[in-house]
GROMACS .gro file of C-alpha atoms in nm:
model
  469
    1MET     CA    1  10.862  10.724  11.860
    2ARG     CA    2  11.173  10.919  11.808
    3THR     CA    3  11.438  10.760  11.569
    4GLY     CA    4  11.717  10.898  11.357
    5LYS     CA    5  11.797  11.264  11.285
    6ARG     CA    6  11.507  11.503  11.331
    7ILE     CA    7  11.486  11.738  11.046
    8ALA     CA    8  11.258  12.032  10.972
    9ILE     CA    9  11.199  12.383  10.821
   10GLY     CA   10  11.337  12.744  10.801
   11SER     CA   11  11.190  12.990  11.041
   12LYS     CA   12  11.053  13.330  10.945
   13VAL     CA   13  11.002  13.430  11.302
   14PHE     CA   14  11.276  13.624  11.470
   15PHE     CA   15  11.318  13.733  11.830
   16ILE     CA   16  11.521  14.044  11.928
   17LEU     CA   17  11.633  14.039  12.289
   18MET     CA   18  11.834  14.295  12.470
   19ILE     CA   19  11.999  14.221  12.809
   20ASN     CA   20  12.044  14.521  13.035
   21ASN     CA   21  12.232  14.427  13.353
   22PHE     CA   22  12.029  14.137  13.489
   23LYS     CA   23  11.705  14.222  13.329
   24ALA     CA   24  11.607  14.081  12.990
   25ILE     CA   25  11.362  14.305  12.800
   26PHE     CA   26  11.179  14.183  12.508
   27LEU     CA   27  11.212  14.457  12.235
   28GLY     CA   28  11.046  14.326  11.929
   29LEU     CA   29  10.910  14.040  11.728
   30LEU     CA   30  10.939  14.053  11.351
   31VAL     CA   31  10.690  13.845  11.159
   32SER     CA   32  10.724  13.832  10.779
   33LEU     CA   33  10.464  13.565  10.704
   34THR     CA   34  10.157  13.532  10.472
   35VAL     CA   35   9.833  13.540  10.666
   36THR     CA   36   9.607  13.263  10.552
   37GLY     CA   37   9.243  13.172  10.587
   38CYS     CA   38   9.294  13.041  10.930
   39THR     CA   39   9.336  13.384  11.088
   40ALA     CA   40   8.982  13.390  11.222
   41LEU     CA   41   9.029  13.058  11.388
   42LEU     CA   42   9.350  13.163  11.542
   43THR     CA   43   9.180  13.476  11.681
   44ALA     CA   44   8.904  13.266  11.831
   45ASN     CA   45   9.154  13.041  11.995
   46LYS     CA   46   9.377  13.313  12.114
   47HIS     CA   47   9.188  13.405  12.429
   48GLN     CA   48   9.159  13.054  12.572
   49GLY     CA   49   9.504  13.068  12.745
   50THR     CA   50   9.547  13.084  13.118
   51MET     CA   51   9.816  13.349  13.111
   52ASN     CA   52   9.872  13.680  12.938
   53ASN     CA   53  10.170  13.662  12.711
   54PRO     CA   54  10.103  13.840  12.386
   55ALA     CA   55  10.464  13.801  12.249
   56LEU     CA   56  10.440  13.416  12.293
   57ASP     CA   57  10.091  13.408  12.151
   58GLN     CA   58  10.215  13.585  11.842
   59ALA     CA   59  10.518  13.367  11.802
   60LEU     CA   60  10.318  13.042  11.817
   61SER     CA   61  10.021  13.161  11.613
   62ALA     CA   62  10.264  13.286  11.341
   63MET     CA   63  10.361  12.919  11.291
   64LEU     CA   64  10.008  12.850  11.161
   65GLN     CA   65  10.017  13.152  10.929
   66ASN     CA   66  10.323  13.024  10.755
   67THR     CA   67  10.197  12.888  10.422
   68ALA     CA   68  10.539  12.764  10.311
   69GLN     CA   69  10.570  12.524  10.610
   70PRO     CA   70  10.215  12.469  10.725
   71ILE     CA   71  10.096  12.286  11.042
   72VAL     CA   72   9.743  12.214  11.173
   73SER     CA   73   9.788  12.312  11.541
   74VAL     CA   74  10.035  12.405  11.809
   75SER     CA   75   9.971  12.381  12.188
   76ALA     CA   76  10.208  12.494  12.458
   77LEU     CA   77  10.239  12.511  12.833
   78ALA     CA   78  10.516  12.658  13.049
   79ILE     CA   79  10.600  12.614  13.416
   80LYS     CA   80  10.828  12.854  13.610
   81ASP     CA   81  10.900  12.844  13.985
   82GLY     CA   82  10.679  12.541  14.009
   83GLN     CA   83  10.371  12.731  13.871
   84VAL     CA   84  10.200  12.721  13.529
   85VAL     CA   85  10.282  13.062  13.376
   86TYR     CA   86  10.153  13.001  13.025
   87HIS     CA   87   9.901  12.772  12.851
   88ASN     CA   88   9.760  12.842  12.514
   89GLN     CA   89   9.688  12.666  12.182
   90PHE     CA   90   9.619  12.763  11.815
   91GLY     CA   91   9.473  12.584  11.524
   92ARG     CA   92   9.230  12.294  11.472
   93ARG     CA   93   9.168  11.953  11.624
   94SER     CA   94   8.960  11.848  11.325
   95ILE     CA   95   8.917  11.985  10.970
   96GLN     CA   96   8.584  12.003  10.788
   97ASP     CA   97   8.521  11.694  10.574
   98SER     CA   98   8.169  11.622  10.469
   99ALA     CA   99   8.261  11.280  10.334
  100SER     CA  100   8.379  11.147  10.673
  101GLY     CA  101   8.149  11.370  10.889
  102LEU     CA  102   8.433  11.565  11.044
  103LYS     CA  103   8.349  11.921  11.161
  104GLU     CA  104   8.581  12.220  11.176
  105LEU     CA  105   8.670  12.239  11.545
  106PRO     CA  106   8.946  12.435  11.731
  107VAL     CA  107   9.207  12.279  11.940
  108ASP     CA  108   9.142  12.385  12.307
  109GLN     CA  109   9.258  12.300  12.656
  110ARG     CA  110   9.041  11.987  12.666
  111THR     CA  111   9.179  11.842  12.346
  112LEU     CA  112   9.334  11.498  12.387
  113PHE     CA  113   9.620  11.402  12.169
  114ARG     CA  114   9.759  11.060  12.073
  115ILE     CA  115  10.078  11.168  12.240
  116ALA     CA  116  10.324  10.909  12.082
  117SER     CA  117  10.639  10.827  12.277
  118ILE     CA  118  10.558  11.049  12.574
  119SER     CA  119  10.339  10.751  12.652
  120LYS     CA  120  10.655  10.581  12.760
  121LEU     CA  121  10.726  10.845  13.022
  122VAL     CA  122  10.372  10.801  13.162
  123THR     CA  123  10.411  10.419  13.158
  124THR     CA  124  10.743  10.470  13.351
  125ILE     CA  125  10.555  10.647  13.621
  126GLY     CA  126  10.345  10.341  13.666
  127VAL     CA  127  10.656  10.125  13.685
  128MET     CA  128  10.790  10.354  13.963
  129LYS     CA  129  10.458  10.294  14.159
  130LEU     CA  130  10.497   9.921  14.132
  131LEU     CA  131  10.862   9.952  14.244
  132GLU     CA  132  10.741  10.134  14.553
  133GLU     CA  133  10.498   9.864  14.626
  134GLY     CA  134  10.762   9.603  14.595
  135LYS     CA  135  10.594   9.429  14.299
  136LEU     CA  136  10.878   9.496  14.058
  137ASN     CA  137  11.252   9.484  14.094
  138LEU     CA  138  11.496   9.668  13.866
  139ASP     CA  139  11.784   9.415  13.870
  140GLU     CA  140  11.618   9.068  13.883
  141ASP     CA  141  11.603   8.846  13.579
  142VAL     CA  142  11.266   8.940  13.430
  143SER     CA  143  11.221   8.575  13.326
  144GLN     CA  144  11.125   8.499  13.683
  145LEU     CA  145  10.819   8.716  13.658
  146LEU     CA  146  10.730   8.636  13.292
  147GLY     CA  147  10.728   8.257  13.357
  148TRP     CA  148  10.950   8.197  13.053
  149LYS     CA  149  11.320   8.270  12.977
  150LEU     CA  150  11.370   8.598  12.807
  151ARG     CA  151  11.719   8.580  12.652
  152ASN     CA  152  11.890   8.711  12.338
  153PRO     CA  153  11.969   8.384  12.158
  154ASN     CA  154  12.300   8.531  12.060
  155PHE     CA  155  12.385   8.586  12.424
  156PRO     CA  156  12.209   8.307  12.601
  157ASN     CA  157  12.386   8.350  12.933
  158ASP     CA  158  12.312   8.720  12.970
  159VAL     CA  159  12.034   8.804  13.203
  160ILE     CA  160  11.787   9.075  13.101
  161THR     CA  161  11.643   9.299  13.373
  162LEU     CA  162  11.381   9.573  13.396
  163ARG     CA  163  11.663   9.824  13.426
  164HIS     CA  164  11.783   9.715  13.089
  165LEU     CA  165  11.443   9.752  12.938
  166LEU     CA  166  11.383  10.103  13.085
  167THR     CA  167  11.721  10.222  12.964
  168HIS     CA  168  11.702  10.067  12.616
  169ARG     CA  169  11.998   9.841  12.671
  170SER     CA  170  11.808   9.511  12.662
  171SER     CA  171  11.953   9.406  12.316
  172LEU     CA  172  11.591   9.390  12.183
  173THR     CA  173  11.507   9.558  11.851
  174ASP     CA  174  11.202   9.675  11.674
  175GLY     CA  175  11.256   9.423  11.404
  176PRO     CA  176  11.090   9.526  11.076
  177GLY     CA  177  10.896   9.809  11.249
  178MET     CA  178  10.622   9.592  11.384
  179TYR     CA  179  10.631   9.586  11.755
  180TRP     CA  180  10.272   9.521  11.867
  181TRP     CA  181  10.041   9.227  11.822
  182ASP     CA  182   9.674   9.156  11.865
  183VAL     CA  183   9.496   8.962  12.132
  184GLY     CA  184   9.581   8.587  12.111
  185VAL     CA  185   9.952   8.644  12.054
  186ASP     CA  186  10.184   8.558  12.339
  187LEU     CA  187  10.526   8.746  12.335
  188LYS     CA  188  10.688   8.417  12.426
  189ASP     CA  189  10.606   8.296  12.078
  190VAL     CA  190  10.760   8.602  11.921
  191LEU     CA  191  11.083   8.604  12.126
  192VAL     CA  192  11.182   8.253  12.215
  193PRO     CA  193  11.338   8.018  11.954
  194GLY     CA  194  11.082   7.755  11.860
  195GLY     CA  195  10.785   7.988  11.913
  196LYS     CA  196  10.534   7.990  11.629
  197LEU     CA  197  10.610   8.355  11.538
  198TYR     CA  198  10.986   8.343  11.616
  199LYS     CA  199  11.212   8.442  11.334
  200ALA     CA  200  11.591   8.429  11.401
  201ASN     CA  201  11.735   8.771  11.488
  202GLU     CA  202  11.431   8.960  11.386
  203TYR     CA  203  11.379   9.112  11.732
  204TRP     CA  204  11.730   9.059  11.878
  205SER     CA  205  12.058   9.231  11.824
  206ARG     CA  206  12.315   9.008  11.659
  207ASP     CA  207  12.614   9.157  11.810
  208LYS     CA  208  12.518   9.379  12.102
  209ALA     CA  209  12.475   9.200  12.437
  210PRO     CA  210  12.240   9.319  12.708
  211ALA     CA  211  12.373   9.607  12.913
  212THR     CA  212  12.648   9.695  12.667
  213TRP     CA  213  12.469   9.913  12.412
  214TYR     CA  214  12.205  10.183  12.408
  215GLN     CA  215  11.950  10.158  12.128
  216TYR     CA  216  11.611  10.325  12.148
  217VAL     CA  217  11.353  10.046  12.100
  218ASN     CA  218  10.981  10.076  12.117
  219PHE     CA  219  10.936   9.698  12.183
  220ASN     CA  220  11.106   9.738  12.527
  221PHE     CA  221  10.782   9.898  12.659
  222GLY     CA  222  10.569   9.620  12.525
  223VAL     CA  223  10.769   9.384  12.739
  224ILE     CA  224  10.751   9.628  13.034
  225ALA     CA  225  10.373   9.645  13.011
  226THR     CA  226  10.361   9.271  13.010
  227LEU     CA  227  10.576   9.259  13.324
  228MET     CA  228  10.349   9.511  13.489
  229GLU     CA  229  10.050   9.297  13.413
  230LYS     CA  230  10.228   8.990  13.561
  231ALA     CA  231  10.327   9.185  13.871
  232SER     CA  232   9.977   9.330  13.940
  233GLY     CA  233   9.738   9.082  13.789
  234GLU     CA  234   9.562   9.373  13.596
  235ARG     CA  235   9.529   9.454  13.240
  236PHE     CA  236   9.779   9.732  13.144
  237ASP     CA  237   9.520   9.994  13.037
  238ARG     CA  238   9.321   9.951  13.351
  239LEU     CA  239   9.631   9.930  13.570
  240MET     CA  240   9.754  10.268  13.438
  241GLN     CA  241   9.418  10.424  13.511
  242ARG     CA  242   9.430  10.309  13.870
  243LEU     CA  243   9.807  10.367  13.937
  244VAL     CA  244   9.867  10.695  13.759
  245LEU     CA  245   9.585  10.871  13.561
  246THR     CA  246   9.306  10.869  13.817
  247PRO     CA  247   9.525  10.968  14.118
  248LEU     CA  248   9.672  11.256  13.921
  249GLN     CA  249   9.331  11.359  13.792
  250MET     CA  250   9.432  11.304  13.430
  251ARG     CA  251   9.169  11.243  13.157
  252GLY     CA  252   9.232  11.002  12.874
  253GLY     CA  253   9.413  10.676  12.881
  254PHE     CA  254   9.550  10.390  12.674
  255ASN     CA  255   9.211  10.254  12.559
  256PRO     CA  256   8.977  10.512  12.399
  257ALA     CA  257   8.692  10.260  12.391
  258ASP     CA  258   8.665  10.308  12.778
  259PHE     CA  259   8.647  10.683  12.754
  260PRO     CA  260   8.330  10.880  12.824
  261ALA     CA  261   8.167  11.007  12.506
  262ALA     CA  262   8.265  11.369  12.580
  263ASP     CA  263   8.635  11.266  12.607
  264ILE     CA  264   8.614  11.080  12.279
  265SER     CA  265   8.476  11.393  12.102
  266ASP     CA  266   8.784  11.585  12.243
  267ILE     CA  267   9.037  11.359  12.068
  268ALA     CA  268   9.230  11.543  11.799
  269VAL     CA  269   9.241  11.399  11.451
  270GLN     CA  270   9.595  11.370  11.331
  271TYR     CA  271   9.693  11.491  10.984
  272ARG     CA  272   9.974  11.518  10.731
  273LYS     CA  273   9.978  11.626  10.366
  274ARG     CA  274  10.108  11.285  10.290
  275ARG     CA  275   9.958  10.975  10.146
  276ASN     CA  276  10.079  10.622  10.075
  277GLU     CA  277  10.107  10.494   9.725
  278GLY     CA  278  10.202  10.131   9.778
  279SER     CA  279  10.524  10.128   9.984
  280ARG     CA  280  10.607  10.487   9.872
  281GLU     CA  281  10.519  10.802  10.082
  282VAL     CA  282  10.405  11.097   9.869
  283TRP     CA  283  10.396  11.448  10.016
  284ASP     CA  284  10.161  11.694   9.846
  285PRO     CA  285  10.183  12.037  10.011
  286LYS     CA  286   9.921  12.183   9.774
  287GLY     CA  287   9.684  11.891   9.842
  288LEU     CA  288   9.434  11.814  10.110
  289TRP     CA  289   9.515  11.730  10.464
  290VAL     CA  290   9.514  11.345  10.500
  291VAL     CA  291   9.391  11.178  10.816
  292GLN     CA  292   9.673  10.975  10.979
  293ALA     CA  293   9.500  10.872  11.303
  294ASP     CA  294   9.203  10.904  11.535
  295ASP     CA  295   8.932  10.981  11.285
  296PHE     CA  296   8.657  10.861  11.516
  297ALA     CA  297   8.380  11.043  11.312
  298LYS     CA  298   8.438  10.810  11.022
  299THR     CA  299   8.536  10.490  11.223
  300ALA     CA  300   8.379  10.463  11.566
  301VAL     CA  301   8.617  10.385  11.860
  302SER     CA  302   8.600  10.018  11.951
  303GLN     CA  303   8.769   9.781  12.194
  304PRO     CA  304   9.074   9.587  12.068
  305PRO     CA  305   8.952   9.282  11.876
  306ASN     CA  306   8.876   8.976  12.088
  307ILE     CA  307   8.953   9.171  12.406
  308ALA     CA  308   8.729   8.934  12.611
  309GLN     CA  309   8.974   8.659  12.535
  310TYR     CA  310   9.287   8.854  12.639
  311VAL     CA  311   9.506   8.667  12.891
  312ILE     CA  312   9.663   8.919  13.134
  313GLY     CA  313  10.042   8.901  13.130
  314THR     CA  314  10.093   8.766  12.778
  315ASN     CA  315  10.104   9.064  12.554
  316GLY     CA  316  10.109   9.424  12.687
  317THR     CA  317  10.168   9.555  12.335
  318VAL     CA  318   9.792   9.530  12.270
  319PHE     CA  319   9.744   9.861  12.466
  320GLY     CA  320  10.028  10.057  12.306
  321PRO     CA  321  10.244  10.138  12.616
  322GLN     CA  322  10.503  10.281  12.377
  323GLY     CA  323  10.286  10.539  12.215
  324ARG     CA  324   9.904  10.515  12.220
  325LEU     CA  325   9.814  10.731  12.528
  326ARG     CA  326   9.550  10.989  12.460
  327VAL     CA  327   9.597  11.285  12.697
  328SER     CA  328   9.572  11.660  12.705
  329VAL     CA  329   9.844  11.914  12.750
  330ALA     CA  330   9.664  12.035  13.064
  331ASP     CA  331   9.660  11.698  13.211
  332LEU     CA  332  10.026  11.626  13.132
  333SER     CA  333  10.093  11.943  13.334
  334GLN     CA  334   9.951  11.772  13.645
  335LEU     CA  335  10.217  11.493  13.601
  336MET     CA  336  10.486  11.752  13.538
  337LEU     CA  337  10.396  11.954  13.851
  338MET     CA  338  10.416  11.632  14.056
  339LEU     CA  339  10.768  11.566  13.912
  340LEU     CA  340  10.873  11.922  13.997
  341ASN     CA  341  10.719  11.909  14.352
  342GLN     CA  342  10.906  11.620  14.512
  343GLY     CA  343  10.642  11.371  14.410
  344LYS     CA  344  10.344  11.567  14.562
  345HIS     CA  345  10.011  11.615  14.377
  346LYS     CA  346   9.802  11.881  14.540
  347GLN     CA  347   9.972  11.831  14.878
  348GLN     CA  348   9.931  11.458  14.861
  349GLN     CA  349  10.241  11.242  14.825
  350PHE     CA  350  10.201  11.048  14.505
  351LEU     CA  351  10.570  10.927  14.469
  352LYS     CA  352  10.831  10.931  14.727
  353PRO     CA  353  11.117  11.181  14.673
  354GLU     CA  354  11.370  10.892  14.670
  355THR     CA  355  11.172  10.724  14.391
  356LEU     CA  356  11.187  11.041  14.175
  357ALA     CA  357  11.561  11.061  14.256
  358LEU     CA  358  11.605  10.708  14.128
  359MET     CA  359  11.397  10.773  13.818
  360VAL     CA  360  11.608  11.075  13.710
  361SER     CA  361  11.938  10.918  13.804
  362GLU     CA  362  12.166  10.887  13.504
  363GLN     CA  363  12.186  10.524  13.379
  364TRP     CA  364  12.377  10.567  13.047
  365ARG     CA  365  12.588  10.825  12.884
  366TYR     CA  366  12.750  10.814  12.543
  367ASP     CA  367  13.113  10.756  12.535
  368ALA     CA  368  13.269  10.904  12.221
  369ASN     CA  369  13.606  10.743  12.290
  370LYS     CA  370  13.458  10.399  12.314
  371PRO     CA  371  13.106  10.413  12.144
  372ASN     CA  372  12.844  10.238  12.361
  373GLY     CA  373  12.520  10.325  12.182
  374ASP     CA  374  12.326  10.483  11.899
  375THR     CA  375  12.281  10.858  11.971
  376MET     CA  376  12.017  10.902  11.695
  377GLY     CA  377  12.208  11.170  11.519
  378GLU     CA  378  12.380  11.289  11.836
  379GLY     CA  379  12.045  11.402  11.980
  380THR     CA  380  12.044  11.144  12.262
  381LEU     CA  381  12.360  11.154  12.482
  382ALA     CA  382  12.233  11.036  12.825
  383TRP     CA  383  11.941  10.831  12.953
  384SER     CA  384  11.775  10.782  13.294
  385LEU     CA  385  11.507  10.541  13.392
  386GLY     CA  386  11.243  10.550  13.114
  387ILE     CA  387  11.323  10.911  13.032
  388GLN     CA  388  11.595  11.101  12.839
  389LYS     CA  389  11.843  11.310  13.029
  390PHE     CA  390  11.896  11.638  12.845
  391ILE     CA  391  12.255  11.739  12.892
  392ASP     CA  392  12.233  12.049  12.667
  393GLN     CA  393  12.542  11.967  12.458
  394GLY     CA  394  12.595  11.918  12.083
  395LYS     CA  395  12.259  11.844  11.924
  396ASP     CA  396  12.109  11.734  12.260
  397ARG     CA  397  11.927  12.085  12.288
  398VAL     CA  398  11.572  12.158  12.383
  399THR     CA  399  11.604  12.531  12.288
  400GLU     CA  400  11.821  12.739  12.057
  401GLY     CA  401  12.137  12.873  12.227
  402GLY     CA  402  12.102  12.606  12.503
  403GLY     CA  403  12.000  12.683  12.858
  404PHE     CA  404  11.761  12.391  12.919
  405SER     CA  405  11.903  12.080  13.090
  406GLY     CA  406  11.682  11.835  13.262
  407TYR     CA  407  11.472  11.532  13.177
  408GLY     CA  408  11.182  11.426  12.961
  409HIS     CA  409  11.074  11.263  12.640
  410TYR     CA  410  10.985  11.350  12.284
  411GLY     CA  411  10.699  11.211  12.083
  412ASP     CA  412  10.668  11.167  11.707
  413ALA     CA  413  10.405  10.967  11.527
  414TYR     CA  414  10.128  11.004  11.266
  415GLY     CA  415  10.184  11.382  11.221
  416LEU     CA  416  10.221  11.463  11.591
  417MET     CA  417  10.543  11.618  11.727
  418ALA     CA  418  10.572  11.672  12.103
  419THR     CA  419  10.815  11.771  12.376
  420PHE     CA  420  10.786  11.707  12.759
  421ALA     CA  421  11.085  11.855  12.931
  422PHE     CA  422  11.132  11.945  13.302
  423ASP     CA  423  11.412  12.045  13.538
  424PRO     CA  424  11.341  11.975  13.911
  425ALA     CA  425  11.642  12.170  14.015
  426ARG     CA  426  11.507  12.499  13.870
  427LYS     CA  427  11.139  12.391  13.895
  428ILE     CA  428  11.071  12.472  13.532
  429GLY     CA  429  10.921  12.273  13.254
  430GLN     CA  430  10.753  12.298  12.913
  431ILE     CA  431  10.509  12.093  12.711
  432VAL     CA  432  10.478  12.159  12.337
  433VAL     CA  433  10.244  11.959  12.096
  434ILE     CA  434  10.239  12.032  11.724
  435THR     CA  435  10.019  11.845  11.474
  436GLY     CA  436   9.994  11.827  11.097
  437PRO     CA  437  10.311  11.889  10.902
  438GLY     CA  438  10.211  12.008  10.558
  439ILE     CA  439  10.552  11.940  10.392
  440ASN     CA  440  10.807  11.669  10.412
  441PRO     CA  441  11.020  11.746  10.715
  442ASP     CA  442  11.335  11.659  10.518
  443GLN     CA  443  11.269  11.992  10.329
  444TYR     CA  444  11.275  12.200  10.649
  445PRO     CA  445  11.613  12.130  10.818
  446SER     CA  446  11.667  12.159  11.189
  447GLN     CA  447  11.925  12.418  11.296
  448PHE     CA  448  12.060  12.305  11.636
  449SER     CA  449  11.902  11.973  11.737
  450THR     CA  450  11.759  11.651  11.606
  451MET     CA  451  11.403  11.776  11.660
  452TYR     CA  452  11.190  11.880  11.360
  453ARG     CA  453  11.229  12.253  11.284
  454TRP     CA  454  10.867  12.322  11.393
  455GLU     CA  455  10.955  12.189  11.742
  456GLU     CA  456  11.281  12.396  11.754
  457ILE     CA  457  11.079  12.713  11.683
  458ALA     CA  458  10.808  12.645  11.937
  459ASN     CA  459  11.032  12.510  12.212
  460THR     CA  460  11.266  12.808  12.176
  461ALA     CA  461  10.978  13.052  12.191
  462VAL     CA  462  10.826  12.894  12.502
  463TYR     CA  463  11.158  12.890  12.687
  464LYS     CA  464  11.278  13.234  12.593
  465LEU     CA  465  10.941  13.422  12.632
  466ALA     CA  466  10.788  13.236  12.928
  467ILE     CA  467  11.060  13.069  13.129
  468GLN     CA  468  11.407  13.209  13.086
  469PRO     CA  469  11.498  13.477  13.337
   0.00000   0.00000   0.00000
């Protein structure tokens, strides 16, 4: 998920660009970093990219050689003129640990990441498919499809629609930070007064009515997944395979237990140098990397508990539509190319152009004169259907110095930081995935956005060295 101000670290990588008439010439890259023991691994990874861009290779690999603000891996892909012009990665997808059985393995182009909130963008593509099929409606009361009345008890006469959920204007909240439940829980019991799990105002805004206020909320997508199940009669994870992942030839999915063994072995372990001591988080930059998620060498992947008893259309949060998609950068590029190519995937029409136009249409914009939403540190100033609209103003910046406006989504969870950003008008896009912060991000302040500083560095390098004219 992506909440609050994104803070990060100070860069030691500097780019010197000279502009001569209309031609930008890269003159030099200064790197003043301490080279660590991971140099050999970086060299081994360096030649797995699809395009030759030594300057960008050096800029990204330097991030892993920085012992003051360490990370475990960085993967990046750039699209220009509707074509992939760069794809490379550096670092590790797992770190040697004899106690858990983990091996030292490099990140590569087949590596699957638990992609955090970029999952919401992929889920939105599934929503768009169901809209095309006439199985969902943006502006109907979702209660009709759910079979029970979804209302904020503080505003009982205000209808909640799919459009409100996709644009984070439903008046739902993430409560105490718990927005998913196991098989056997019905969301009706969580959200409706009198339900056995209902607590007054725990998941509802007290003072913001539906349609009146933007607040980024993960739980919206748990309700959306439940609506998708009701509309299709299919379990969310399998529905997404049929509607989106298989047609776009994307590996991975929302349920690793259904993956082939080879794909499970490709899933990156997620790390931070952070451990929990009771309710307190303790960062230890000089300590060991601590597994945060997806250590399937130690704990074998398994189906959600009691999945055989799951009742379709009761609780889509079981499958993590808000953040639990495992997918590779290469496969995400297939989705991005479709978005940049008027809905076509390899000459086949996957989504109608008018559906894409609807998806990117602006639904909400922050009004500073009459505040109408939480901008999360001024980093979110406009929203479309299921995706952020990057307007390249203030701290809503993808790259240093500006220049990238468009659409997309960020991801941030369990030590993964990711960006999926695209501009159909210019047919450009970039995907950046970083894993394993080794210091508290609060100690590495961002400089121009609400991203973490690691993301700022990588996104700027990809844009300036691979995409910018």
